């Protein structure tokens, strides 16, 4: 690449392969459609030809500059499904043509206190796909091979993409929430629509909470087996054992605390949330707990993706061409679709 200028190589006069991507060049602006020279995978890396990439609320937080230490320009997207088309040196367990999924957790240091304790989701020096390393709103992407999940051949790229974050963070939230029977889901978007199906498979009861008056999403939740669906400021018909908050609204924390039983747990699953308003201690009293879930570990991913086919999860996706990623983001922001958005090159 030393001699390559633009997309032509002076040394060989041949066109160098290029890729197309939707790039965030400045925070709080629209992504830009760009053609950029293709990269070769370095040692320990793979290059993936992207088949589909899910659109996550975290992408909105990246675009909006709501996460610390943003890297721009950046290619967002961290629910990537594609096929390996180049392999760097030292990669022996993955091969060209293999289908893989690339999640949010793009790299960890392996040596910090958290990595050594098996809690790599809390690594002190992590790299995150689509946030601190380029992601999947592109025709191709480079990933650390150790953080790629082999996906096998069951299911379309588009249907699998939402599992890579919405599914994974939902899975981890459920694990942190514990084994209670009555589970409340606050915010019924991409993650909750997958979690509801997991809960049903596990024989548990789903109580879905949406924005007040959003009867369309409440009907969607019921179609996925929710025992009850209502407004987020309503009380459920039975006390909850666990409440998981996927929405980014801090006001939901006291509402969820009010809805859980003694000893119940409220799990905040988002990477970003508006401020939590002050609330009476009475809501926390009697050993109720409020906890957050951060990122994922590779063990989470391996376990969930191994079980997902048995659970019979069917993701509901709305497909956008890659160059319409801005439309996908604005539709997500406005809640214009049920389930998950996916961009496809
Ligand atoms: Zn995500
Ligand atoms: Zn670490």
Short mmCIF file of C-alpha atoms and ligand atoms in Angstrom, two decimals:
data_model
loop_
_atom_site.label_atom_id
_atom_site.label_comp_id
_atom_site.label_asym_id
_atom_site.label_seq_id
_atom_site.Cartn_x
_atom_site.Cartn_y
_atom_site.Cartn_z
CA UNK A 1 0.00 0.00 0.00
CA UNK A 2 3.06 2.23 0.30
CA UNK A 3 2.80 3.29 -3.35
CA UNK A 4 -0.93 3.44 -3.49
CA UNK A 5 -2.54 6.81 -4.06
CA UNK A 6 -6.30 6.97 -3.87
CA UNK A 7 -7.55 3.73 -5.26
CA UNK A 8 -4.74 3.23 -7.78
CA UNK A 9 -1.29 1.88 -7.16
CA UNK A 10 1.55 3.81 -8.84
CA UNK A 11 3.87 0.80 -8.64
CA UNK A 12 1.56 -1.63 -10.39
CA UNK A 13 -0.94 0.69 -12.13
CA UNK A 14 -3.71 -1.55 -10.90
CA UNK A 15 -6.85 -0.67 -9.11
CA UNK A 16 -6.61 -1.42 -5.41
CA UNK A 17 -9.67 -2.97 -3.83
CA UNK A 18 -11.78 -0.52 -1.96
CA UNK A 19 -14.68 -0.74 0.43
CA UNK A 20 -17.70 1.43 1.02
CA UNK A 21 -18.83 2.59 4.41
CA UNK A 22 -21.15 4.93 6.26
CA UNK A 23 -18.76 7.04 8.32
CA UNK A 24 -19.36 9.34 11.27
CA UNK A 25 -16.91 12.16 10.54
CA UNK A 26 -18.25 14.58 13.15
CA UNK A 27 -20.34 13.94 16.26
CA UNK A 28 -24.04 14.82 16.02
CA UNK A 29 -24.02 14.86 12.21
CA UNK A 30 -25.31 12.39 9.63
CA UNK A 31 -23.12 9.49 8.58
CA UNK A 32 -21.36 10.02 5.24
CA UNK A 33 -21.18 7.50 2.40
CA UNK A 34 -17.50 7.03 1.61
CA UNK A 35 -15.31 4.84 -0.53
CA UNK A 36 -12.11 4.02 1.29
CA UNK A 37 -9.16 1.76 0.52
CA UNK A 38 -9.58 -1.76 1.79
CA UNK A 39 -7.38 -2.80 4.68
CA UNK A 40 -5.54 -6.05 5.05
CA UNK A 41 -5.92 -7.88 8.36
CA UNK A 42 -2.88 -7.57 10.62
CA UNK A 43 -1.51 -10.33 12.86
CA UNK A 44 -4.34 -12.00 14.76
CA UNK A 45 -7.00 -10.22 12.71
CA UNK A 46 -9.56 -11.26 10.14
CA UNK A 47 -11.31 -9.30 7.42
CA UNK A 48 -15.02 -9.91 7.06
CA UNK A 49 -17.18 -9.23 4.03
CA UNK A 50 -20.26 -7.88 5.79
CA UNK A 51 -23.54 -9.63 5.04
CA UNK A 52 -25.68 -7.66 7.48
CA UNK A 53 -25.18 -5.38 10.46
CA UNK A 54 -27.78 -4.68 13.12
CA UNK A 55 -28.57 -1.14 14.23
CA UNK A 56 -28.44 -0.67 17.99
CA UNK A 57 -29.44 2.18 20.28
CA UNK A 58 -25.77 2.39 21.25
CA UNK A 59 -25.07 3.50 17.68
CA UNK A 60 -27.29 6.49 18.42
CA UNK A 61 -25.31 7.22 21.59
CA UNK A 62 -22.09 7.07 19.54
CA UNK A 63 -23.49 9.44 16.89
CA UNK A 64 -24.89 11.77 19.54
CA UNK A 65 -21.56 11.96 21.41
CA UNK A 66 -23.12 10.58 24.60
CA UNK A 67 -20.32 8.10 25.31
CA UNK A 68 -16.94 9.12 26.77
CA UNK A 69 -13.79 9.50 24.66
CA UNK A 70 -15.39 9.13 21.23
CA UNK A 71 -13.16 8.26 18.31
CA UNK A 72 -14.04 10.07 15.11
CA UNK A 73 -14.06 9.43 12.26
CA UNK A 74 -15.60 6.07 13.03
CA UNK A 75 -17.66 3.49 11.16
CA UNK A 76 -20.46 2.52 13.60
CA UNK A 77 -22.15 -0.87 13.81
CA UNK A 78 -21.45 -3.72 16.22
CA UNK A 79 -23.91 -6.47 15.30
CA UNK A 80 -21.98 -7.77 12.33
CA UNK A 81 -22.61 -10.99 10.44
CA UNK A 82 -20.42 -11.80 7.48
CA UNK A 83 -17.91 -14.14 5.91
CA UNK A 84 -14.18 -14.09 6.41
CA UNK A 85 -12.43 -13.08 3.18
CA UNK A 86 -8.88 -12.56 4.47
CA UNK A 87 -6.97 -13.91 7.44
CA UNK A 88 -3.95 -12.32 9.13
CA UNK A 89 -0.90 -14.16 10.38
CA UNK A 90 -1.30 -16.26 13.50
CA UNK A 91 -5.00 -16.99 13.00
CA UNK A 92 -5.38 -20.74 12.95
CA UNK A 93 -8.91 -21.51 14.16
CA UNK A 94 -10.87 -19.51 11.58
CA UNK A 95 -10.76 -19.80 7.82
CA UNK A 96 -11.72 -17.94 4.66
CA UNK A 97 -15.37 -18.40 3.76
CA UNK A 98 -16.47 -19.11 7.34
CA UNK A 99 -19.46 -17.16 8.63
CA UNK A 100 -18.82 -15.24 11.85
CA UNK A 101 -20.46 -12.68 14.09
CA UNK A 102 -18.59 -9.66 15.43
CA UNK A 103 -19.97 -8.16 18.65
CA UNK A 104 -19.51 -4.93 20.59
CA UNK A 105 -16.58 -6.26 22.60
CA UNK A 106 -13.79 -5.98 20.03
CA UNK A 107 -10.70 -6.56 22.14
CA UNK A 108 -9.61 -6.77 25.77
CA UNK A 109 -6.17 -6.41 27.35
CA UNK A 110 -6.11 -9.87 28.92
CA UNK A 111 -3.91 -8.74 31.83
CA UNK A 112 -5.94 -6.33 33.96
CA UNK A 113 -7.65 -7.28 37.21
CA UNK A 114 -11.01 -7.79 35.48
CA UNK A 115 -9.69 -9.81 32.55
CA UNK A 116 -7.82 -12.09 34.94
CA UNK A 117 -10.94 -12.48 37.08
CA UNK A 118 -13.01 -13.71 34.12
CA UNK A 119 -14.84 -10.39 33.90
CA UNK A 120 -13.47 -9.16 30.60
CA UNK A 121 -16.68 -7.18 30.05
CA UNK A 122 -15.22 -4.73 32.57
CA UNK A 123 -11.67 -4.67 31.08
CA UNK A 124 -9.68 -1.53 31.89
CA UNK A 125 -8.41 -1.22 28.32
CA UNK A 126 -11.11 -2.52 26.02
CA UNK A 127 -11.74 -1.82 22.35
CA UNK A 128 -15.34 -1.64 21.21
CA UNK A 129 -16.56 -2.37 17.71
CA UNK A 130 -18.18 0.62 16.05
CA UNK A 131 -17.07 2.93 18.87
CA UNK A 132 -13.31 2.73 19.33
CA UNK A 133 -12.60 0.55 16.30
CA UNK A 134 -14.38 0.63 12.96
CA UNK A 135 -17.55 -1.43 12.79
CA UNK A 136 -19.99 -2.95 10.37
CA UNK A 137 -21.81 -0.14 8.59
CA UNK A 138 -19.56 -1.04 5.68
CA UNK A 139 -19.03 -3.60 2.97
CA UNK A 140 -16.08 -5.01 4.92
CA UNK A 141 -14.53 -4.75 8.36
CA UNK A 142 -11.46 -5.91 10.27
CA UNK A 143 -11.80 -7.68 13.60
CA UNK A 144 -9.64 -9.33 16.25
CA UNK A 145 -10.09 -13.01 15.43
CA UNK A 146 -10.31 -13.97 19.12
CA UNK A 147 -13.48 -11.92 19.49
CA UNK A 148 -15.31 -13.36 16.49
CA UNK A 149 -18.05 -15.94 17.05
CA UNK A 150 -18.40 -18.76 14.49
CA UNK A 151 -22.08 -18.78 13.51
CA UNK A 152 -22.57 -21.90 11.43
CA UNK A 153 -24.99 -21.94 8.52
CA UNK A 154 -28.43 -21.92 10.15
CA UNK A 155 -30.40 -18.69 9.65
CA UNK A 156 -29.91 -15.69 7.37
CA UNK A 157 -27.29 -13.02 8.05
CA UNK A 158 -30.08 -10.51 8.52
CA UNK A 159 -31.96 -12.60 11.08
CA UNK A 160 -28.83 -13.37 13.10
CA UNK A 161 -27.40 -9.82 13.25
CA UNK A 162 -29.62 -8.59 16.12
CA UNK A 163 -28.47 -11.51 18.27
CA UNK A 164 -24.96 -10.02 18.32
CA UNK A 165 -25.89 -7.20 20.71
CA UNK A 166 -29.60 -7.01 21.41
CA UNK A 167 -29.61 -10.76 22.01
CA UNK A 168 -26.32 -10.89 23.88
CA UNK A 169 -26.95 -7.98 26.22
CA UNK A 170 -30.44 -9.33 26.80
CA UNK A 171 -28.98 -12.72 27.67
CA UNK A 172 -26.48 -11.21 30.09
CA UNK A 173 -29.21 -9.05 31.66
CA UNK A 174 -31.31 -12.14 32.26
CA UNK A 175 -28.39 -13.92 33.87
CA UNK A 176 -27.72 -10.94 36.15
CA UNK A 177 -31.45 -10.67 36.92
CA UNK A 178 -31.63 -14.18 38.33
CA UNK A 179 -34.21 -16.90 38.11
CA UNK A 180 -37.49 -15.28 39.14
CA UNK A 181 -40.63 -16.32 37.30
CA UNK A 182 -42.20 -12.92 36.65
CA UNK A 183 -39.93 -10.75 34.53
CA UNK A 184 -40.75 -7.18 33.55
CA UNK A 185 -39.20 -5.69 30.41
CA UNK A 186 -39.16 -1.89 30.28
CA UNK A 187 -38.73 -0.72 26.69
CA UNK A 188 -39.84 -3.29 24.16
CA UNK A 189 -37.36 -2.85 21.31
CA UNK A 190 -34.75 -5.08 19.71
CA UNK A 191 -33.38 -6.56 22.95
CA UNK A 192 -36.72 -7.12 24.67
CA UNK A 193 -38.26 -8.79 21.62
CA UNK A 194 -35.50 -11.40 21.79
CA UNK A 195 -35.54 -11.68 25.59
CA UNK A 196 -39.30 -12.26 25.57
CA UNK A 197 -38.74 -15.30 23.36
CA UNK A 198 -35.96 -16.60 25.63
CA UNK A 199 -38.22 -16.20 28.67
CA UNK A 200 -41.04 -18.02 26.96
CA UNK A 201 -38.67 -20.86 26.08
CA UNK A 202 -37.59 -20.94 29.73
CA UNK A 203 -41.21 -21.14 30.87
CA UNK A 204 -41.22 -17.74 32.58
CA UNK A 205 -43.80 -14.95 32.40
CA UNK A 206 -43.17 -11.73 30.50
CA UNK A 207 -44.62 -8.37 31.51
CA UNK A 208 -43.92 -5.75 28.84
CA UNK A 209 -43.83 -2.02 29.59
CA UNK A 210 -43.81 0.52 26.78
CA UNK A 211 -44.09 4.26 26.36
CA UNK A 212 -47.52 5.26 27.68
CA UNK A 213 -50.14 4.76 24.98
CA UNK A 214 -47.92 2.77 22.61
CA UNK A 215 -50.60 0.15 21.95
CA UNK A 216 -48.86 -1.02 18.76
CA UNK A 217 -45.75 -2.11 20.64
CA UNK A 218 -47.89 -3.57 23.42
CA UNK A 219 -49.68 -5.70 20.83
CA UNK A 220 -46.29 -6.72 19.40
CA UNK A 221 -45.17 -7.82 22.88
CA UNK A 222 -48.30 -9.89 23.32
CA UNK A 223 -47.76 -11.50 19.91
CA UNK A 224 -44.42 -12.71 21.28
CA UNK A 225 -46.02 -14.30 24.30
CA UNK A 226 -46.12 -11.49 26.87
CA UNK A 227 -48.63 -12.33 29.55
CA UNK A 228 -49.35 -8.65 30.08
CA UNK A 229 -48.37 -5.47 28.24
CA UNK A 230 -49.04 -1.94 29.39
CA UNK A 231 -47.72 1.56 29.98
CA UNK A 232 -44.44 2.03 31.82
CA UNK A 233 -46.14 4.00 34.59
CA UNK A 234 -48.68 1.25 35.26
CA UNK A 235 -48.33 -1.44 37.90
CA UNK A 236 -48.22 -5.00 36.57
CA UNK A 237 -51.04 -7.38 37.59
CA UNK A 238 -48.56 -9.37 39.70
CA UNK A 239 -45.36 -8.26 41.49
CA UNK A 240 -42.22 -8.74 39.42
CA UNK A 241 -39.30 -10.89 40.54
CA UNK A 242 -36.99 -9.13 38.09
CA UNK A 243 -37.32 -5.95 36.04
CA UNK A 244 -34.95 -5.28 33.15
CA UNK A 245 -34.78 -1.73 31.84
CA UNK A 246 -33.73 -1.52 28.19
CA UNK A 247 -35.05 2.00 27.62
CA UNK A 248 -32.66 4.89 28.25
CA UNK A 249 -35.02 6.70 30.60
CA UNK A 250 -33.87 7.18 34.20
CA UNK A 251 -37.45 7.79 35.40
CA UNK A 252 -38.08 4.09 34.85
CA UNK A 253 -35.79 3.05 37.72
CA UNK A 254 -38.13 4.13 40.57
CA UNK A 255 -41.12 2.88 38.56
CA UNK A 256 -39.49 -0.54 38.18
CA UNK A 257 -38.51 -0.61 41.88
CA UNK A 258 -42.14 0.00 42.73
CA UNK A 259 -43.14 -2.97 40.57
CA UNK A 260 -40.68 -5.57 41.97
CA UNK A 261 -41.40 -7.66 45.03
CA UNK A 262 -39.34 -7.71 48.24
CA UNK A 263 -35.84 -8.91 47.37
CA UNK A 264 -36.52 -8.24 43.68
CA UNK A 265 -33.92 -6.93 41.31
CA UNK A 266 -33.95 -4.08 38.80
CA UNK A 267 -31.37 -4.50 36.02
CA UNK A 268 -30.36 -1.46 33.95
CA UNK A 269 -29.19 -2.88 30.62
CA UNK A 270 -28.34 0.24 28.65
CA UNK A 271 -24.93 1.81 28.16
CA UNK A 272 -26.46 5.24 28.66
CA UNK A 273 -29.44 6.48 30.63
CA UNK A 274 -30.87 9.87 31.50
CA UNK A 275 -30.50 10.89 35.16
CA UNK A 276 -32.41 8.82 37.69
CA UNK A 277 -34.76 11.10 39.64
CA UNK A 278 -34.59 11.00 43.44
CA UNK A 279 -36.98 8.57 45.03
CA UNK A 280 -38.00 7.54 48.57
CA UNK A 281 -35.78 4.97 50.24
CA UNK A 282 -38.95 2.97 50.84
CA UNK A 283 -38.76 1.81 47.20
CA UNK A 284 -35.33 0.24 47.74
CA UNK A 285 -36.00 -1.05 51.23
CA UNK A 286 -36.65 -4.78 51.82
CA UNK A 287 -33.56 -5.86 49.91
CA UNK A 288 -34.59 -4.69 46.50
CA UNK A 289 -31.54 -4.17 44.29
CA UNK A 290 -30.63 -1.93 41.39
CA UNK A 291 -27.74 -3.18 39.22
CA UNK A 292 -26.34 -2.41 35.79
CA UNK A 293 -25.08 -4.67 33.04
CA UNK A 294 -22.03 -3.67 31.04
CA UNK A 295 -20.91 -5.14 27.73
CA UNK A 296 -20.43 -8.90 27.37
CA UNK A 297 -17.86 -11.59 27.84
CA UNK A 298 -16.97 -14.06 25.13
CA UNK A 299 -18.35 -16.79 27.37
CA UNK A 300 -21.74 -15.04 27.30
CA UNK A 301 -21.61 -15.00 23.53
CA UNK A 302 -20.56 -18.61 23.08
CA UNK A 303 -23.23 -19.87 25.45
CA UNK A 304 -26.03 -17.75 24.04
CA UNK A 305 -25.23 -18.38 20.38
CA UNK A 306 -25.01 -22.11 21.06
CA UNK A 307 -28.45 -22.11 22.68
CA UNK A 308 -30.16 -19.62 20.34
CA UNK A 309 -31.08 -22.15 17.62
CA UNK A 310 -32.68 -24.44 20.24
CA UNK A 311 -34.70 -21.57 21.65
CA UNK A 312 -36.33 -21.01 18.29
CA UNK A 313 -35.75 -17.27 18.42
CA UNK A 314 -37.24 -15.48 15.42
CA UNK A 315 -36.00 -11.92 15.11
CA UNK A 316 -38.26 -9.36 13.50
CA UNK A 317 -36.09 -7.14 11.31
CA UNK A 318 -36.57 -4.08 9.14
CA UNK A 319 -33.98 -4.03 6.38
CA UNK A 320 -32.26 -0.91 5.05
CA UNK A 321 -29.63 -0.70 2.30
CA UNK A 322 -26.27 0.25 3.84
CA UNK A 323 -26.34 3.71 2.27
CA UNK A 324 -29.63 4.37 4.11
CA UNK A 325 -28.11 3.81 7.55
CA UNK A 326 -29.07 7.38 8.53
CA UNK A 327 -32.70 6.55 7.85
CA UNK A 328 -32.39 3.41 9.98
CA UNK A 329 -30.93 5.47 12.83
CA UNK A 330 -33.64 8.12 12.64
CA UNK A 331 -36.39 5.47 12.46
CA UNK A 332 -34.87 3.80 15.54
CA UNK A 333 -34.79 7.14 17.35
CA UNK A 334 -38.44 7.76 16.51
CA UNK A 335 -39.58 4.20 17.27
CA UNK A 336 -40.93 3.71 13.73
CA UNK A 337 -40.47 -0.06 13.61
CA UNK A 338 -40.96 -3.04 15.90
CA UNK A 339 -38.05 -5.39 16.57
CA UNK A 340 -34.65 -4.58 15.09
CA UNK A 341 -33.23 -2.61 12.15
CA UNK A 342 -30.54 -4.18 10.01
CA UNK A 343 -28.39 -2.57 7.33
CA UNK A 344 -27.37 -4.70 4.39
CA UNK A 345 -24.56 -3.78 1.95
ZN1 LIG B 1 -25.57 -2.67 20.86
ZN1 LIG B 2 -8.40 -6.14 30.63
#
